[in-house]
PDB file of C-alpha atoms and ligand atoms in Angstrom:
ATOM      1  CA  MET B   1       1.395  18.080  11.976  1.00 78.00           C
ATOM      2  CA  ALA B   2       4.564  16.000  11.894  1.00 93.00           C
ATOM      3  CA  ILE B   3       6.490  14.797   8.847  1.00 95.00           C
ATOM      4  CA  GLU B   4       5.768  11.077   8.603  1.00 96.00           C
ATOM      5  CA  ARG B   5       6.753   8.114   6.452  1.00 96.00           C
ATOM      6  CA  THR B   6       4.279   5.498   5.307  1.00 98.00           C
ATOM      7  CA  LEU B   7       4.519   2.289   3.291  1.00 98.00           C
ATOM      8  CA  SER B   8       2.568   2.210   0.046  1.00 98.00           C
ATOM      9  CA  ILE B   9       2.142  -0.705  -2.361  1.00 99.00           C
ATOM     10  CA  ILE B  10       0.688  -0.484  -5.857  1.00 99.00           C
ATOM     11  CA  LYS B  11      -0.857  -3.950  -6.068  1.00 98.00           C
ATOM     12  CA  PRO B  12      -0.629  -6.390  -9.035  1.00 98.00           C
ATOM     13  CA  ASP B  13      -3.953  -5.267 -10.568  1.00 98.00           C
ATOM     14  CA  ALA B  14      -2.884  -1.619 -10.840  1.00 98.00           C
ATOM     15  CA  VAL B  15       0.641  -2.511 -12.029  1.00 98.00           C
ATOM     16  CA  ALA B  16      -0.980  -4.693 -14.736  1.00 98.00           C
ATOM     17  CA  LYS B  17      -3.193  -1.749 -15.750  1.00 98.00           C
ATOM     18  CA  ASN B  18      -0.040   0.339 -16.275  1.00 98.00           C
ATOM     19  CA  VAL B  19      -1.167   3.128 -13.932  1.00 98.00           C
ATOM     20  CA  ILE B  20       1.912   3.409 -11.678  1.00 99.00           C
ATOM     21  CA  GLY B  21       2.569   6.906 -13.022  1.00 98.00           C
ATOM     22  CA  LYS B  22      -1.022   8.047 -12.586  1.00 98.00           C
ATOM     23  CA  ILE B  23      -0.992   6.876  -8.961  1.00 99.00           C
ATOM     24  CA  TYR B  24       2.396   8.508  -8.302  1.00 98.00           C
ATOM     25  CA  GLN B  25       0.949  11.749  -9.693  1.00 98.00           C
ATOM     26  CA  ARG B  26      -1.701  11.684  -6.960  1.00 98.00           C
ATOM     27  CA  PHE B  27       0.937  11.226  -4.259  1.00 98.00           C
ATOM     28  CA  GLU B  28       2.934  14.138  -5.661  1.00 98.00           C
ATOM     29  CA  ASP B  29      -0.106  16.395  -6.102  1.00 98.00           C
ATOM     30  CA  ALA B  30      -0.922  15.791  -2.428  1.00 98.00           C
ATOM     31  CA  GLY B  31       2.571  16.851  -1.368  1.00 98.00           C
ATOM     32  CA  LEU B  32       3.890  13.339  -0.654  1.00 98.00           C
ATOM     33  CA  LYS B  33       7.439  12.506  -1.749  1.00 98.00           C
ATOM     34  CA  VAL B  34       8.608   9.064  -2.885  1.00 97.00           C
ATOM     35  CA  VAL B  35      11.740   8.536  -0.745  1.00 96.00           C
ATOM     36  CA  ALA B  36      12.318   4.828  -1.566  1.00 96.00           C
ATOM     37  CA  ALA B  37      10.848   2.527  -4.225  1.00 97.00           C
ATOM     38  CA  LYS B  38      11.199  -0.890  -5.844  1.00 97.00           C
ATOM     39  CA  LEU B  39       9.274  -3.014  -8.349  1.00 98.00           C
ATOM     40  CA  VAL B  40       9.283  -6.600  -7.082  1.00 98.00           C
ATOM     41  CA  GLN B  41       7.572  -9.954  -7.375  1.00 98.00           C
ATOM     42  CA  LEU B  42       6.707 -10.996  -3.807  1.00 98.00           C
ATOM     43  CA  SER B  43       7.091 -14.591  -2.663  1.00 98.00           C
ATOM     44  CA  ALA B  44       4.230 -16.294  -0.820  1.00 98.00           C
ATOM     45  CA  LEU B  45       6.373 -16.160   2.316  1.00 98.00           C
ATOM     46  CA  GLU B  46       6.880 -12.389   2.071  1.00 98.00           C
ATOM     47  CA  ALA B  47       3.235 -11.620   1.247  1.00 98.00           C
ATOM     48  CA  GLY B  48       2.081 -13.939   4.042  1.00 98.00           C
ATOM     49  CA  GLN B  49       4.392 -12.284   6.568  1.00 98.00           C
ATOM     50  CA  PHE B  50       3.410  -8.817   5.441  1.00 98.00           C
ATOM     51  CA  TYR B  51      -0.308  -9.520   5.924  1.00 97.00           C
ATOM     52  CA  ALA B  52       0.203 -11.792   8.987  1.00 96.00           C
ATOM     53  CA  VAL B  53      -2.192  -9.600  10.987  1.00 95.00           C
ATOM     54  CA  HIS B  54      -5.000 -11.036   8.790  1.00 97.00           C
ATOM     55  CA  LYS B  55      -3.862 -14.674   9.167  1.00 97.00           C
ATOM     56  CA  GLU B  56      -7.084 -15.827  10.828  1.00 98.00           C
ATOM     57  CA  ARG B  57      -9.401 -13.992   8.410  1.00 98.00           C
ATOM     58  CA  PRO B  58     -11.289 -16.002   5.765  1.00 98.00           C
ATOM     59  CA  PHE B  59      -9.811 -13.910   2.939  1.00 97.00           C
ATOM     60  CA  TYR B  60      -6.154 -14.380   3.993  1.00 98.00           C
ATOM     61  CA  LYS B  61      -5.260 -17.086   1.457  1.00 98.00           C
ATOM     62  CA  ASP B  62      -6.915 -15.207  -1.434  1.00 98.00           C
ATOM     63  CA  LEU B  63      -5.175 -12.008  -0.333  1.00 98.00           C
ATOM     64  CA  VAL B  64      -1.734 -13.653  -0.342  1.00 98.00           C
ATOM     65  CA  ASN B  65      -2.396 -15.338  -3.700  1.00 98.00           C
ATOM     66  CA  PHE B  66      -3.510 -12.033  -5.177  1.00 98.00           C
ATOM     67  CA  MET B  67      -0.443 -10.181  -3.875  1.00 98.00           C
ATOM     68  CA  ILE B  68       1.872 -12.720  -5.581  1.00 98.00           C
ATOM     69  CA  SER B  69      -0.103 -12.818  -8.854  1.00 98.00           C
ATOM     70  CA  GLY B  70       2.222 -10.278 -10.481  1.00 98.00           C
ATOM     71  CA  PRO B  71       4.803  -7.610  -9.697  1.00 98.00           C
ATOM     72  CA  VAL B  72       4.027  -4.885  -7.157  1.00 98.00           C
ATOM     73  CA  MET B  73       5.475  -1.373  -6.836  1.00 98.00           C
ATOM     74  CA  ILE B  74       6.475  -0.678  -3.244  1.00 98.00           C
ATOM     75  CA  GLN B  75       7.333   2.817  -2.017  1.00 98.00           C
ATOM     76  CA  VAL B  76       7.907   4.850   1.087  1.00 98.00           C
ATOM     77  CA  LEU B  77       6.002   8.139   1.022  1.00 98.00           C
ATOM     78  CA  GLU B  78       7.092  11.069   3.142  1.00 97.00           C
ATOM     79  CA  GLY B  79       5.269  14.259   4.054  1.00 98.00           C
ATOM     80  CA  GLU B  80       3.046  16.113   6.511  1.00 98.00           C
ATOM     81  CA  GLY B  81       0.655  13.571   8.034  1.00 98.00           C
ATOM     82  CA  ALA B  82       1.662  11.093   5.311  1.00 98.00           C
ATOM     83  CA  ILE B  83      -0.080   8.095   6.888  1.00 98.00           C
ATOM     84  CA  ALA B  84      -3.588   9.589   7.021  1.00 98.00           C
ATOM     85  CA  LYS B  85      -3.068  11.560   3.813  1.00 98.00           C
ATOM     86  CA  ASN B  86      -2.216   8.399   1.877  1.00 99.00           C
ATOM     87  CA  ARG B  87      -5.252   6.579   3.339  1.00 98.00           C
ATOM     88  CA  GLU B  88      -7.427   9.494   2.196  1.00 98.00           C
ATOM     89  CA  LEU B  89      -5.980   9.347  -1.315  1.00 99.00           C
ATOM     90  CA  MET B  90      -6.565   5.565  -1.393  1.00 99.00           C
ATOM     91  CA  GLY B  91     -10.241   5.571  -0.395  1.00 98.00           C
ATOM     92  CA  ALA B  92     -12.192   2.787   1.312  1.00 98.00           C
ATOM     93  CA  THR B  93     -11.021  -0.844   1.154  1.00 98.00           C
ATOM     94  CA  ASP B  94     -14.035  -1.779  -0.994  1.00 98.00           C
ATOM     95  CA  PRO B  95     -13.848   0.339  -4.172  1.00 98.00           C
ATOM     96  CA  LYS B  96     -17.650   0.368  -4.367  1.00 98.00           C
ATOM     97  CA  LYS B  97     -17.607   2.337  -1.100  1.00 98.00           C
ATOM     98  CA  ALA B  98     -14.589   4.498  -1.950  1.00 98.00           C
ATOM     99  CA  ALA B  99     -15.236   8.231  -2.343  1.00 98.00           C
ATOM    100  CA  PRO B 100     -15.206   9.603  -5.902  1.00 98.00           C
ATOM    101  CA  GLY B 101     -11.764  10.737  -7.016  1.00 97.00           C
ATOM    102  CA  THR B 102      -9.882   8.339  -4.744  1.00 98.00           C
ATOM    103  CA  ILE B 103      -7.347   5.866  -6.140  1.00 98.00           C
ATOM    104  CA  ARG B 104      -9.536   2.862  -5.355  1.00 98.00           C
ATOM    105  CA  ALA B 105     -12.671   4.470  -6.821  1.00 98.00           C
ATOM    106  CA  ASP B 106     -10.798   5.232 -10.032  1.00 98.00           C
ATOM    107  CA  PHE B 107      -8.486   2.218 -10.482  1.00 98.00           C
ATOM    108  CA  ALA B 108      -9.749  -0.735  -8.375  1.00 98.00           C
ATOM    109  CA  ASP B 109     -12.170  -3.439  -9.500  1.00 95.00           C
ATOM    110  CA  SER B 110     -13.065  -5.284  -6.291  1.00 98.00           C
ATOM    111  CA  ILE B 111     -12.309  -5.590  -2.580  1.00 97.00           C
ATOM    112  CA  ASP B 112      -9.655  -8.191  -3.493  1.00 96.00           C
ATOM    113  CA  ALA B 113      -8.094  -6.354  -6.435  1.00 98.00           C
ATOM    114  CA  ASN B 114      -8.125  -2.943  -4.801  1.00 98.00           C
ATOM    115  CA  ALA B 115      -5.103  -1.274  -6.418  1.00 98.00           C
ATOM    116  CA  VAL B 116      -3.147  -0.036  -3.399  1.00 98.00           C
ATOM    117  CA  HIS B 117      -2.035  -0.747   0.139  1.00 98.00           C
ATOM    118  CA  GLY B 118      -1.223   1.905   2.715  1.00 98.00           C
ATOM    119  CA  SER B 119      -0.062   1.672   6.328  1.00 98.00           C
ATOM    120  CA  ASP B 120      -2.912   2.481   8.716  1.00 98.00           C
ATOM    121  CA  ALA B 121      -1.079   3.877  11.797  1.00 98.00           C
ATOM    122  CA  PRO B 122       2.377   5.116  12.902  1.00 97.00           C
ATOM    123  CA  GLU B 123       3.221   1.745  14.490  1.00 97.00           C
ATOM    124  CA  THR B 124       2.320  -0.283  11.394  1.00 97.00           C
ATOM    125  CA  ALA B 125       4.034   2.246   9.119  1.00 97.00           C
ATOM    126  CA  ALA B 126       7.335   1.842  10.994  1.00 95.00           C
ATOM    127  CA  VAL B 127       7.098  -1.960  10.906  1.00 96.00           C
ATOM    128  CA  GLU B 128       6.072  -2.065   7.231  1.00 97.00           C
ATOM    129  CA  VAL B 129       8.785   0.370   6.075  1.00 97.00           C
ATOM    130  CA  ALA B 130      11.418  -1.695   7.903  1.00 95.00           C
ATOM    131  CA  PHE B 131       9.973  -4.921   6.436  1.00 97.00           C
ATOM    132  CA  PHE B 132      10.523  -3.863   2.826  1.00 97.00           C
ATOM    133  CA  PHE B 133      13.368  -1.339   3.231  1.00 96.00           C
ATOM    134  CA  PRO B 134      15.416  -2.749   6.123  1.00 94.00           C
ATOM    135  CA  GLY B 135      18.450  -0.644   5.283  1.00 87.00           C
ATOM    136  CA  MET B 136      16.526   2.611   5.492  1.00 83.00           C
ATOM    137  CA  ASN B 137      16.908   4.758   8.552  1.00 73.00           C
ATOM    138  CA  VAL B 138      13.607   6.047   9.857  1.00 61.00           C
ATOM    139  CA  TYR B 139      13.925   9.109  12.039  1.00 59.00           C
ATOM    140  CA  SER B 140      11.116  10.768  13.900  1.00 55.00           C
ATOM    141  CA  ARG B 141      11.415  14.505  13.442  1.00 51.00           C
TER     142      ARG B 141
HETATM  143  P1  ATP Q   1      -4.553  -2.659   2.828  1.00 58.68           P
HETATM  144  O1  ATP Q   1      -4.066  -3.234   4.136  1.00 58.68           O
HETATM  145  O2  ATP Q   1      -4.278  -3.564   1.654  1.00 58.68           O
HETATM  146  O3  ATP Q   1      -4.074  -1.253   2.628  1.00 58.68           O
HETATM  147  P2  ATP Q   1      -7.005  -1.911   4.043  1.00 58.68           P
HETATM  148  O4  ATP Q   1      -6.143  -1.452   5.162  1.00 58.68           O
HETATM  149  O5  ATP Q   1      -7.927  -0.915   3.409  1.00 58.68           O
HETATM  150  O6  ATP Q   1      -6.135  -2.526   2.879  1.00 58.68           O
HETATM  151  P3  ATP Q   1      -7.463  -4.320   5.539  1.00 58.68           P
HETATM  152  O7  ATP Q   1      -8.607  -4.481   6.450  1.00 58.68           O
HETATM  153  O8  ATP Q   1      -6.100  -4.105   6.093  1.00 58.68           O
HETATM  154  O9  ATP Q   1      -7.846  -3.157   4.491  1.00 58.68           O
HETATM  155  O10 ATP Q   1      -7.446  -5.600   4.597  1.00 58.68           O
HETATM  156  C1  ATP Q   1      -6.298  -5.960   3.838  1.00 58.68           C
HETATM  157  C2  ATP Q   1      -6.725  -6.431   2.465  1.00 58.68           C
HETATM  158  O11 ATP Q   1      -7.497  -7.627   2.618  1.00 58.68           O
HETATM  159  C3  ATP Q   1      -7.652  -5.458   1.743  1.00 58.68           C
HETATM  160  O12 ATP Q   1      -6.931  -4.525   0.961  1.00 58.68           O
HETATM  161  C4  ATP Q   1      -8.493  -6.362   0.890  1.00 58.68           C
HETATM  162  O13 ATP Q   1      -7.874  -6.653  -0.351  1.00 58.68           O
HETATM  163  C5  ATP Q   1      -8.566  -7.624   1.701  1.00 58.68           C
HETATM  164  N1  ATP Q   1      -9.838  -7.654   2.441  1.00 58.68           N
HETATM  165  C6  ATP Q   1     -10.166  -6.949   3.535  1.00 58.68           C
HETATM  166  N2  ATP Q   1     -11.416  -7.213   3.947  1.00 58.68           N
HETATM  167  C7  ATP Q   1     -11.897  -8.113   3.064  1.00 58.68           C
HETATM  168  C8  ATP Q   1     -13.131  -8.784   2.920  1.00 58.68           C
HETATM  169  N3  ATP Q   1     -14.130  -8.585   3.771  1.00 58.68           N
HETATM  170  N4  ATP Q   1     -13.257  -9.643   1.885  1.00 58.68           N
HETATM  171  C9  ATP Q   1     -12.255  -9.853   1.017  1.00 58.68           C
HETATM  172  N5  ATP Q   1     -11.046  -9.244   1.096  1.00 58.68           N
HETATM  173  C10 ATP Q   1     -10.871  -8.382   2.103  1.00 58.68           C
HETATM  174 MG1   MG Q   2      -4.661  -2.675   6.050  1.00 58.68          MG
END
């Protein structure tokens, strides 16, 4: 499998719970490396652009408001099959349906406050990494 990069966000609920380190531990234990990171407060414009794919969905406004409700920790993870591996670590979107031992099962409270974001495909990963880390070169190798 190829070395990939994926965009991960620890959402405001998990940052507020002070579990950034615990979530990073899971990335590291799974062989994923943090190759870029920043703690930021997103603007409504940034959060809206980032989740633009969901613009027509009924939950879009709540999603944007949630993502700007506090600081988020944004990182690029690198490793073998990083995109799928991170999605596995995260668990299902709805924490009630997330497999035991996943980040969302252990740290998320609801489908809105669900602790983490992860890119879902190579195309979205490339776009999302460039969105938050525009100065970062992304090589396919
Ligand atoms: P993310 O993109 O944040 O990693 P995801 O890929 O698991 O999550 P998406 O379908 O991309 O899920 O939805 C983006 C976010 O929108 C979800 O993380 C969740 O907070 C919210 N969301 C998705 N579906 C619903 C829903 N049916 N009701 C409320 N909120 C939802
Ligand atoms: Mg998604």
